[in-house]
């Protein structure tokens, strides 16, 4: 069994938007001290590692992904001491904390950019990417298609264009400049010294630019990221780096290097295919993408997820598939953003608990370390009337009281209103009610996590598909020495009856989640009937 340095291989991650979680001082914004007060809740759910969205100084043009000071915490969120107290309290409970590291760009309010734009002779000029024309790097795509017409923006003060892959208020740093590289390593050092357990590294494919390329995934980028890894390993063993690269599996693979770049990377293309398969009632898409997912070097792991703080991205699907996903899941224009869908898990899945549970069954039983987006464990809804991605970043619904258990401030003073859509309001969807109800989504999710933690095979084991007579069924073995788990998921809204072949006659079968009796009908076959959207995790003891 692996040593503790590989804790992340089988960890449950939980993505928290600090502003949304719990407001400890009654100003209408969630804060770090508030999050600390909710650690027992996260412990009870079974979370191993928190991923905190950016909490640094920022003018908030991109909700904190536009950093104006890497070394300060946003006043609304608290202080460095609050963060240290949070980390200490989390560690006491065996929970780790990673934070967002935004290195591709800063805010245009960052003093580096302010100095750079004002003076060509400034030693900071070269911290950013400038040009006299907007015709360079034309093969680089635009990511924020709804708001940006170009990756170049003219800056009056500078008298030149500057390069940006995201909003024009987020100029890209120039990684060809060794001082930029050094400055980012200093940031890494600062937060690791404070005790964070690692980073979710934001937007890493775009660090370097080269003419005639897409300016993504360049060798120079990998070389720098390997340097970050070396620095972390040498000075902070056991801390992790999680890669955000919205790319095909074969393009993400190099981000693991030979086990010497990232420990973890999100599996982006799997996510939309889970939704496709659920709607098509056919498991084929999930199988297709996992079959073209290459094996990883030792010590590496995928992070899988259903939803996150951004739009449900449709960058890793074909144009036809994107149109289909929009038709199916985003019938109203306000549900769409860039190349994606700005809705939450529960509303995408029609608030149907069986379907949401099935999605979690897949998340927790397929390969990868799962990441839960805050609120999805209770099926929180969204608010498509808020702009940008704010509709999926609303206050956590702790209880059904008028203040939702989120803040003592009056709701109009909150950073965002609570969800009010019919079926999703805090009176209808909240933590307290679901904890009190043994059949709630929250209890089912928690149960899956409890069971998962008893089964190292889910973190470490191989995956092999089992053919069944029904395309609506995803059946697979997860296997590791001494442990075998059989998982069956029914994507259909109708009951499915099918037969599963066994390599040998098992001596024991145990239904880990439902506790139902399962037995072989004869020979080495199992006849199974699964109800609509039902799933089954079977522990299988084969003869020794
Ligand atoms: C990442 C973040 C997203 C942000 C972007 C630019 O994709 O997930 O929220 O807008 O980077 O920093």
XYZ file of C-alpha atoms and ligand atoms in Angstrom:
556
model
C 0.000 0.000 0.000
C 1.256 3.482 -0.838
C 2.821 5.737 1.712
C 1.011 8.816 2.929
C 2.786 11.051 0.433
C 0.363 9.631 -2.092
C -2.689 10.613 -0.061
C -4.198 12.367 -3.071
C -4.562 9.219 -5.169
C -7.653 8.194 -3.249
C -8.798 11.474 -1.744
C -12.235 13.080 -1.865
C -11.819 16.716 -2.884
C -14.380 19.420 -2.157
C -14.310 22.680 -4.060
C -15.342 25.644 -1.928
C -16.176 29.151 -2.922
C -15.270 30.877 0.344
C -17.624 33.800 -0.272
C -20.566 31.425 -0.570
C -19.955 29.079 2.297
C -20.532 30.701 5.659
C -20.438 34.319 6.817
C -18.964 34.522 10.327
C -19.105 38.289 10.781
C -22.487 39.206 9.373
C -21.328 41.339 6.438
C -23.048 39.252 3.779
C -19.902 37.598 2.452
C -18.727 34.156 3.424
C -15.234 34.188 4.908
C -12.332 31.999 5.984
C -13.387 32.081 9.632
C -16.858 30.955 8.557
C -15.443 28.085 6.571
C -13.507 27.020 9.663
C -16.775 26.814 11.595
C -18.132 24.396 9.006
C -15.224 21.957 8.994
C -17.127 19.419 11.060
C -19.787 19.344 8.383
C -17.138 18.628 5.752
C -15.543 15.999 7.947
C -18.891 14.301 8.398
C -19.416 14.279 4.650
C -16.058 12.532 4.295
C -14.018 15.244 2.599
C -10.230 14.707 2.571
C -9.089 17.881 0.904
C -10.591 21.318 0.369
C -9.825 23.279 -2.745
C -10.368 26.974 -2.066
C -11.160 29.266 -4.975
C -8.942 32.387 -5.110
C -9.029 34.491 -1.946
C -6.301 36.985 -2.864
C -6.537 40.747 -3.303
C -8.455 41.387 -6.461
C -10.745 43.887 -8.149
C -12.978 40.855 -8.787
C -13.442 41.279 -12.509
C -13.064 37.501 -12.712
C -14.122 36.661 -9.172
C -10.583 36.598 -7.831
C -8.873 34.936 -10.794
C -7.651 38.464 -11.458
C -5.110 38.915 -8.684
C -3.813 42.366 -7.767
C -1.640 41.189 -4.862
C -0.493 37.592 -4.524
C 0.456 38.083 -0.887
C -2.735 39.569 0.574
C -6.103 38.106 1.360
C -9.225 39.894 0.195
C -10.548 41.880 3.152
C -14.038 40.358 2.895
C -12.525 36.883 3.285
C -10.388 37.665 6.334
C -6.711 37.694 7.119
C -3.633 35.543 6.799
C -4.194 34.567 10.436
C -7.705 33.374 9.538
C -6.235 31.214 6.816
C -3.653 29.776 9.188
C -6.369 29.037 11.742
C -8.438 27.368 9.028
C -5.535 25.205 7.919
C -4.681 24.221 11.492
C -8.288 23.310 12.277
C -8.605 21.374 9.016
C -5.392 19.475 9.668
C -6.619 18.588 13.166
C -9.515 16.864 11.459
C -7.343 15.146 8.900
C -8.493 17.468 6.120
C -5.974 19.036 3.771
C -6.329 22.414 2.085
C -5.195 23.371 -1.391
C -5.651 26.791 -2.933
C -5.835 28.227 -6.394
C -2.579 29.351 -7.945
C -3.202 31.743 -10.807
C 0.076 32.145 -12.640
C -0.857 32.726 -16.254
C -2.069 36.276 -15.666
C -2.616 38.999 -13.097
C -5.218 41.693 -12.761
C -4.542 44.875 -14.731
C -4.639 46.496 -11.286
C -1.557 44.584 -10.173
C 1.335 47.001 -9.445
C 3.488 45.063 -11.933
C 1.103 45.882 -14.739
C 0.573 49.439 -13.550
C 4.314 50.028 -13.622
C 4.714 48.179 -16.918
C 2.073 50.111 -18.828
C 3.321 53.525 -17.742
C 6.925 53.232 -18.756
C 8.679 51.299 -21.493
C 11.857 51.493 -19.447
C 10.238 50.047 -16.332
C 11.814 46.846 -15.098
C 8.279 45.456 -15.041
C 7.552 46.187 -18.714
C 8.857 42.790 -19.616
C 6.600 41.079 -17.068
C 3.857 41.162 -19.690
C 3.559 40.404 -23.400
C 3.483 43.553 -25.567
C 3.252 44.128 -29.267
C 2.922 47.010 -31.726
C 0.417 45.003 -33.730
C -2.464 42.730 -32.872
C -1.464 40.313 -35.617
C 0.877 38.056 -33.651
C -0.045 34.546 -32.468
C -3.123 34.396 -34.647
C -3.401 30.644 -34.237
C -4.320 31.018 -30.578
C -8.049 30.591 -29.991
C -10.139 32.992 -27.934
C -11.450 31.384 -24.752
C -13.967 33.921 -23.444
C -15.782 34.091 -26.759
C -18.810 35.955 -25.422
C -16.829 38.963 -24.232
C -13.467 39.106 -26.013
C -12.952 39.801 -29.697
C -9.189 39.307 -29.613
C -6.393 38.086 -27.368
C -4.754 41.500 -27.857
C -6.002 44.726 -26.285
C -4.654 48.178 -27.036
C -3.439 50.012 -23.948
C -3.440 53.795 -24.318
C -1.022 54.309 -21.449
C 1.451 51.788 -22.755
C 1.076 52.730 -26.395
C 1.118 49.034 -27.291
C -1.132 46.004 -27.382
C -0.925 43.526 -24.501
C -1.674 39.817 -24.668
C -4.432 38.132 -22.636
C -6.020 34.692 -22.964
C -8.970 35.580 -20.724
C -10.668 38.915 -19.943
C -8.868 42.045 -21.122
C -8.605 42.960 -17.443
C -6.276 39.943 -17.018
C -2.996 40.574 -18.865
C -0.891 37.431 -19.349
C 2.451 37.286 -17.605
C 5.502 36.844 -19.802
C 7.063 33.538 -18.791
C 9.976 34.082 -21.135
C 11.165 36.491 -18.501
C 13.125 34.611 -15.804
C 12.069 37.242 -13.261
C 8.438 36.284 -13.803
C 9.289 32.647 -13.247
C 11.138 33.572 -10.063
C 8.251 35.746 -8.869
C 5.797 32.878 -9.265
C 8.091 30.487 -7.394
C 8.198 33.063 -4.596
C 4.404 33.026 -4.465
C 4.446 29.235 -4.320
C 6.936 29.356 -1.469
C 4.967 31.929 0.499
C 1.725 29.920 0.635
C 3.395 26.564 1.141
C 5.309 28.086 4.069
C 1.960 29.143 5.472
C 0.872 25.544 5.436
C -1.272 24.977 2.369
C -1.087 21.406 1.086
C -0.724 22.310 -2.541
C -2.291 24.148 -5.424
C -4.878 23.836 -8.094
C -2.857 25.482 -10.833
C -5.130 27.608 -12.993
C -5.009 27.823 -16.771
C -1.552 26.308 -17.181
C -1.601 25.474 -20.911
C -1.174 29.131 -21.824
C 2.012 30.205 -20.044
C 4.148 30.687 -23.164
C 3.456 32.049 -26.643
C 5.166 30.938 -29.842
C 4.400 32.081 -33.379
C 2.791 29.463 -35.605
C 1.395 27.447 -32.696
C -1.892 27.424 -30.785
C 0.138 28.832 -27.856
C -1.121 25.935 -25.754
C 0.779 23.010 -24.197
C 4.166 24.250 -25.441
C 7.397 22.470 -24.434
C 8.548 25.648 -22.671
C 5.400 25.530 -20.536
C 6.096 21.959 -19.485
C 9.699 22.804 -18.701
C 8.656 25.574 -16.320
C 5.953 23.451 -14.675
C 8.525 20.724 -14.074
C 10.646 23.301 -12.341
C 7.744 24.202 -10.056
C 7.306 20.505 -9.267
C 10.987 20.041 -8.539
C 10.897 23.018 -6.212
C 7.841 21.674 -4.374
C 9.216 18.136 -4.080
C 12.562 19.288 -2.809
C 11.228 21.679 -0.230
C 7.717 20.517 0.570
C 7.402 16.765 0.006
C 3.833 15.505 0.199
C 2.265 18.721 -1.144
C 0.429 18.396 -4.420
C -0.063 20.153 -7.718
C -3.376 19.790 -9.531
C -3.459 20.836 -13.168
C -6.265 22.719 -14.850
C -5.800 21.992 -18.541
C -9.029 21.768 -20.477
C -7.585 19.457 -23.132
C -7.917 15.980 -24.597
C -6.483 13.156 -22.460
C -3.504 12.692 -24.785
C -2.691 16.405 -24.455
C -3.090 16.322 -20.678
C -0.801 13.319 -20.343
C 2.385 15.415 -20.790
C 1.285 17.499 -17.769
C 2.067 14.451 -15.637
C 5.529 14.271 -17.247
C 7.267 11.074 -16.201
C 5.632 11.509 -12.831
C 7.673 14.696 -12.446
C 5.197 17.404 -13.383
C 1.659 17.411 -11.910
C 0.419 14.879 -9.384
C -3.149 15.402 -10.498
C -5.031 16.770 -13.485
C -8.709 17.258 -14.118
C -10.273 14.900 -16.614
C -12.190 17.538 -18.588
C -13.485 15.507 -21.558
C -15.092 12.872 -19.328
C -17.388 15.398 -17.676
C -19.644 16.433 -20.609
C -19.794 12.796 -21.713
C -21.267 11.782 -18.389
C -24.077 14.224 -19.093
C -24.410 13.037 -22.689
C -24.665 9.439 -21.588
C -27.203 10.230 -18.887
C -29.435 11.991 -21.393
C -28.927 9.464 -24.197
C -29.577 6.625 -21.760
C -26.584 4.966 -23.297
C -23.243 4.443 -21.599
C -21.268 4.463 -24.860
C -19.843 7.982 -24.576
C -18.371 7.333 -21.145
C -16.771 4.143 -22.290
C -15.417 5.806 -25.440
C -13.588 8.575 -23.604
C -12.211 6.309 -20.893
C -10.989 3.874 -23.523
C -8.987 6.674 -25.119
C -7.588 7.828 -21.789
C -3.969 6.687 -21.548
C -2.555 5.072 -18.410
C -0.748 7.465 -16.087
C 2.782 7.345 -14.718
C 3.116 6.038 -11.158
C 2.087 8.455 -8.474
C -0.332 10.326 -10.741
C -4.087 10.526 -10.702
C -6.988 12.079 -12.560
C -9.379 14.371 -10.754
C -12.903 13.692 -11.912
C -15.835 16.030 -11.402
C -19.425 16.612 -12.366
C -19.616 20.381 -12.021
C -17.406 23.224 -10.867
C -17.506 27.001 -10.455
C -17.292 27.620 -14.213
C -19.740 26.896 -16.994
C -20.056 23.217 -17.914
C -17.461 23.438 -20.620
C -18.183 22.005 -24.045
C -14.757 22.662 -25.501
C -13.822 18.977 -25.611
C -16.761 17.796 -27.731
C -17.540 18.072 -31.449
C -19.583 20.955 -32.842
C -22.569 18.624 -33.368
C -22.293 17.312 -29.820
C -22.102 20.850 -28.476
C -25.288 21.820 -30.285
C -26.972 18.691 -28.969
C -25.848 19.393 -25.393
C -27.146 22.961 -25.667
C -30.490 21.766 -27.001
C -30.793 19.179 -24.272
C -29.410 21.015 -21.286
C -29.540 24.725 -22.118
C -32.782 25.416 -23.953
C -32.810 29.055 -22.804
C -30.200 31.505 -24.067
C -29.327 32.601 -20.533
C -28.247 29.079 -19.692
C -25.389 29.316 -22.199
C -22.041 30.969 -21.730
C -19.057 30.927 -24.087
C -18.843 27.292 -25.160
C -20.695 25.949 -22.184
C -23.692 25.780 -19.903
C -23.958 27.820 -16.727
C -26.135 25.518 -14.657
C -25.652 23.314 -11.655
C -25.765 19.552 -11.373
C -29.252 19.295 -9.861
C -30.948 21.579 -12.360
C -29.193 19.900 -15.292
C -30.550 16.596 -14.064
C -34.069 17.909 -13.536
C -33.852 17.735 -9.776
C -34.301 13.994 -10.130
C -32.654 12.356 -7.126
C -32.251 8.957 -8.795
C -30.448 10.551 -11.724
C -28.249 12.727 -9.505
C -27.331 9.706 -7.399
C -26.435 7.821 -10.561
C -24.129 10.675 -11.566
C -22.442 10.446 -8.159
C -22.201 6.658 -8.451
C -20.213 7.176 -11.650
C -18.099 9.933 -10.111
C -17.175 7.818 -7.104
C -16.690 4.473 -8.840
C -14.872 5.309 -12.073
C -11.096 5.876 -11.947
C -9.905 9.172 -10.488
C -10.048 11.207 -7.314
C -13.491 12.827 -7.200
C -14.047 16.541 -6.712
C -17.418 17.637 -5.326
C -18.563 21.169 -6.039
C -19.979 22.770 -2.899
C -23.741 22.430 -2.642
C -24.018 19.637 -5.196
C -24.136 17.136 -2.353
C -27.575 18.499 -1.471
C -28.655 19.183 -5.051
C -28.522 22.972 -4.829
C -29.980 24.841 -7.794
C -28.726 27.860 -9.706
C -29.853 31.306 -10.752
C -29.508 31.942 -14.461
C -30.504 35.587 -14.009
C -27.171 36.414 -12.393
C -24.449 37.322 -14.873
C -21.367 35.433 -15.989
C -20.854 32.322 -13.833
C -22.351 33.890 -10.702
C -25.516 31.836 -10.998
C -23.659 28.720 -9.839
C -21.887 30.555 -7.016
C -24.827 31.420 -4.752
C -24.881 31.114 -0.929
C -24.737 27.631 0.572
C -28.181 26.605 1.775
C -27.650 25.421 5.340
C -31.241 25.503 6.519
C -34.720 26.700 5.636
C -34.740 29.797 7.852
C -35.021 33.260 6.302
C -31.267 33.745 6.491
C -30.615 30.273 5.110
C -28.138 29.631 7.928
C -25.605 31.503 5.784
C -25.347 34.968 7.312
C -26.896 37.150 9.991
C -27.010 40.050 7.526
C -30.227 40.770 5.682
C -30.347 38.999 2.335
C -30.286 42.234 0.270
C -26.856 42.864 1.780
C -25.485 39.498 0.708
C -22.979 39.251 -2.125
C -25.671 37.349 -4.055
C -29.257 36.360 -3.388
C -30.026 32.773 -2.428
C -31.570 30.630 -5.120
C -35.310 31.193 -5.281
C -36.360 29.031 -8.232
C -39.312 26.764 -7.539
C -38.153 23.438 -6.170
C -34.697 24.760 -5.274
C -35.360 27.433 -2.668
C -33.599 27.124 0.696
C -36.838 25.973 2.317
C -36.903 23.081 -0.127
C -33.219 22.284 -0.489
C -30.982 22.626 2.543
C -28.380 20.766 4.579
C -30.389 20.547 7.806
C -33.420 18.948 6.190
C -31.328 16.468 4.257
C -29.298 15.459 7.273
C -32.547 14.758 9.089
C -33.826 12.555 6.286
C -32.085 9.180 5.878
C -33.033 8.796 2.206
C -31.863 12.244 1.155
C -29.292 12.883 -1.534
C -26.866 14.066 1.153
C -27.065 10.731 2.977
C -26.667 8.773 -0.240
C -23.623 10.792 -1.259
C -22.150 10.409 2.196
C -22.763 6.677 2.146
C -20.978 6.341 -1.195
C -18.027 8.223 0.265
C -17.946 6.028 3.385
C -17.979 2.895 1.253
C -15.430 4.303 -1.160
C -13.026 4.958 1.687
C -13.167 1.329 2.716
C -12.217 0.299 -0.800
C -8.714 1.290 -1.859
C -9.532 -0.412 -5.163
C -11.574 2.636 -6.151
C -8.561 4.895 -5.900
C -5.897 2.510 -7.069
C -7.571 -0.210 -9.036
C -7.721 -0.871 -12.748
C -10.864 -0.533 -14.828
C -12.230 -3.160 -17.176
C -15.555 -3.061 -18.922
C -18.007 -5.914 -18.952
C -20.179 -6.518 -21.984
C -23.870 -6.706 -21.217
C -26.849 -7.122 -23.477
C -28.001 -3.554 -22.725
C -26.280 -0.423 -24.094
C -27.961 1.491 -21.279
C -25.830 -0.285 -18.749
C -22.290 0.609 -17.773
C -20.795 -2.411 -16.041
C -17.169 -2.582 -14.991
C -14.687 -4.252 -12.765
C -12.390 -2.232 -10.559
C -9.566 -4.483 -9.549
C -6.437 -4.481 -7.477
C -4.591 -7.297 -5.821
C -6.906 -8.930 -3.305
C -9.885 -6.707 -4.051
C -12.500 -6.761 -6.769
C -15.451 -4.532 -7.139
C -18.181 -4.890 -9.700
C -20.107 -1.727 -10.530
C -23.265 -1.600 -12.601
C -25.097 1.578 -13.536
C -28.371 1.717 -15.401
C -28.576 4.866 -17.545
C -32.083 4.002 -18.682
C -35.322 5.396 -17.296
C -36.687 1.865 -17.679
C -35.877 -1.280 -15.765
C -33.068 -3.329 -17.309
C -32.548 -7.033 -16.934
C -29.262 -8.492 -18.033
C -26.697 -11.163 -17.389
C -23.110 -10.636 -16.282
C -20.477 -13.258 -16.865
C -18.023 -13.999 -14.050
C -14.486 -15.245 -14.585
C -14.924 -17.712 -11.728
C -17.698 -18.586 -9.343
C -17.441 -16.074 -6.495
C -17.529 -17.327 -2.948
C -19.289 -14.220 -1.763
C -21.116 -11.244 -3.214
C -21.938 -8.192 -1.175
C -24.111 -5.269 -2.214
C -22.230 -2.429 -0.574
C -24.747 0.382 -0.962
C -28.197 -1.145 -1.110
C -27.746 -4.168 1.109
C -29.850 -6.310 -1.174
C -29.410 -10.049 -1.555
C -27.498 -10.948 -4.678
C -26.797 -14.488 -5.672
C -25.700 -16.388 -8.705
C -28.381 -18.081 -10.697
C -26.165 -20.906 -11.752
C -22.939 -21.302 -13.619
C -20.698 -18.282 -13.655
C -23.374 -15.791 -14.476
C -25.285 -13.239 -12.547
C -28.751 -12.179 -13.566
C -29.388 -8.644 -12.490
C -32.443 -6.469 -12.705
C -31.824 -2.783 -12.145
C -34.629 -0.272 -11.749
C -34.582 3.071 -13.623
C -31.269 4.869 -12.993
C -30.307 2.305 -10.385
C -26.694 1.495 -9.571
C -25.075 -1.351 -7.747
C -21.625 -1.692 -6.211
C -20.868 -5.362 -5.561
C -17.899 -6.568 -3.619
C -16.878 -9.847 -5.153
C -14.784 -12.428 -3.335
C -13.389 -14.913 -5.792
C -11.965 -18.225 -4.622
C -8.285 -17.951 -3.694
C -9.877 29.133 -14.993
C -10.903 29.345 -13.903
C -11.907 30.364 -14.332
C -11.191 31.652 -14.679
C -10.084 31.406 -15.707
C -9.190 32.594 -15.858
O -10.426 28.553 -16.115
O -11.504 28.111 -13.568
O -12.877 30.580 -13.340
O -12.103 32.573 -15.186
O -9.252 30.339 -15.320
O -8.396 32.758 -14.713
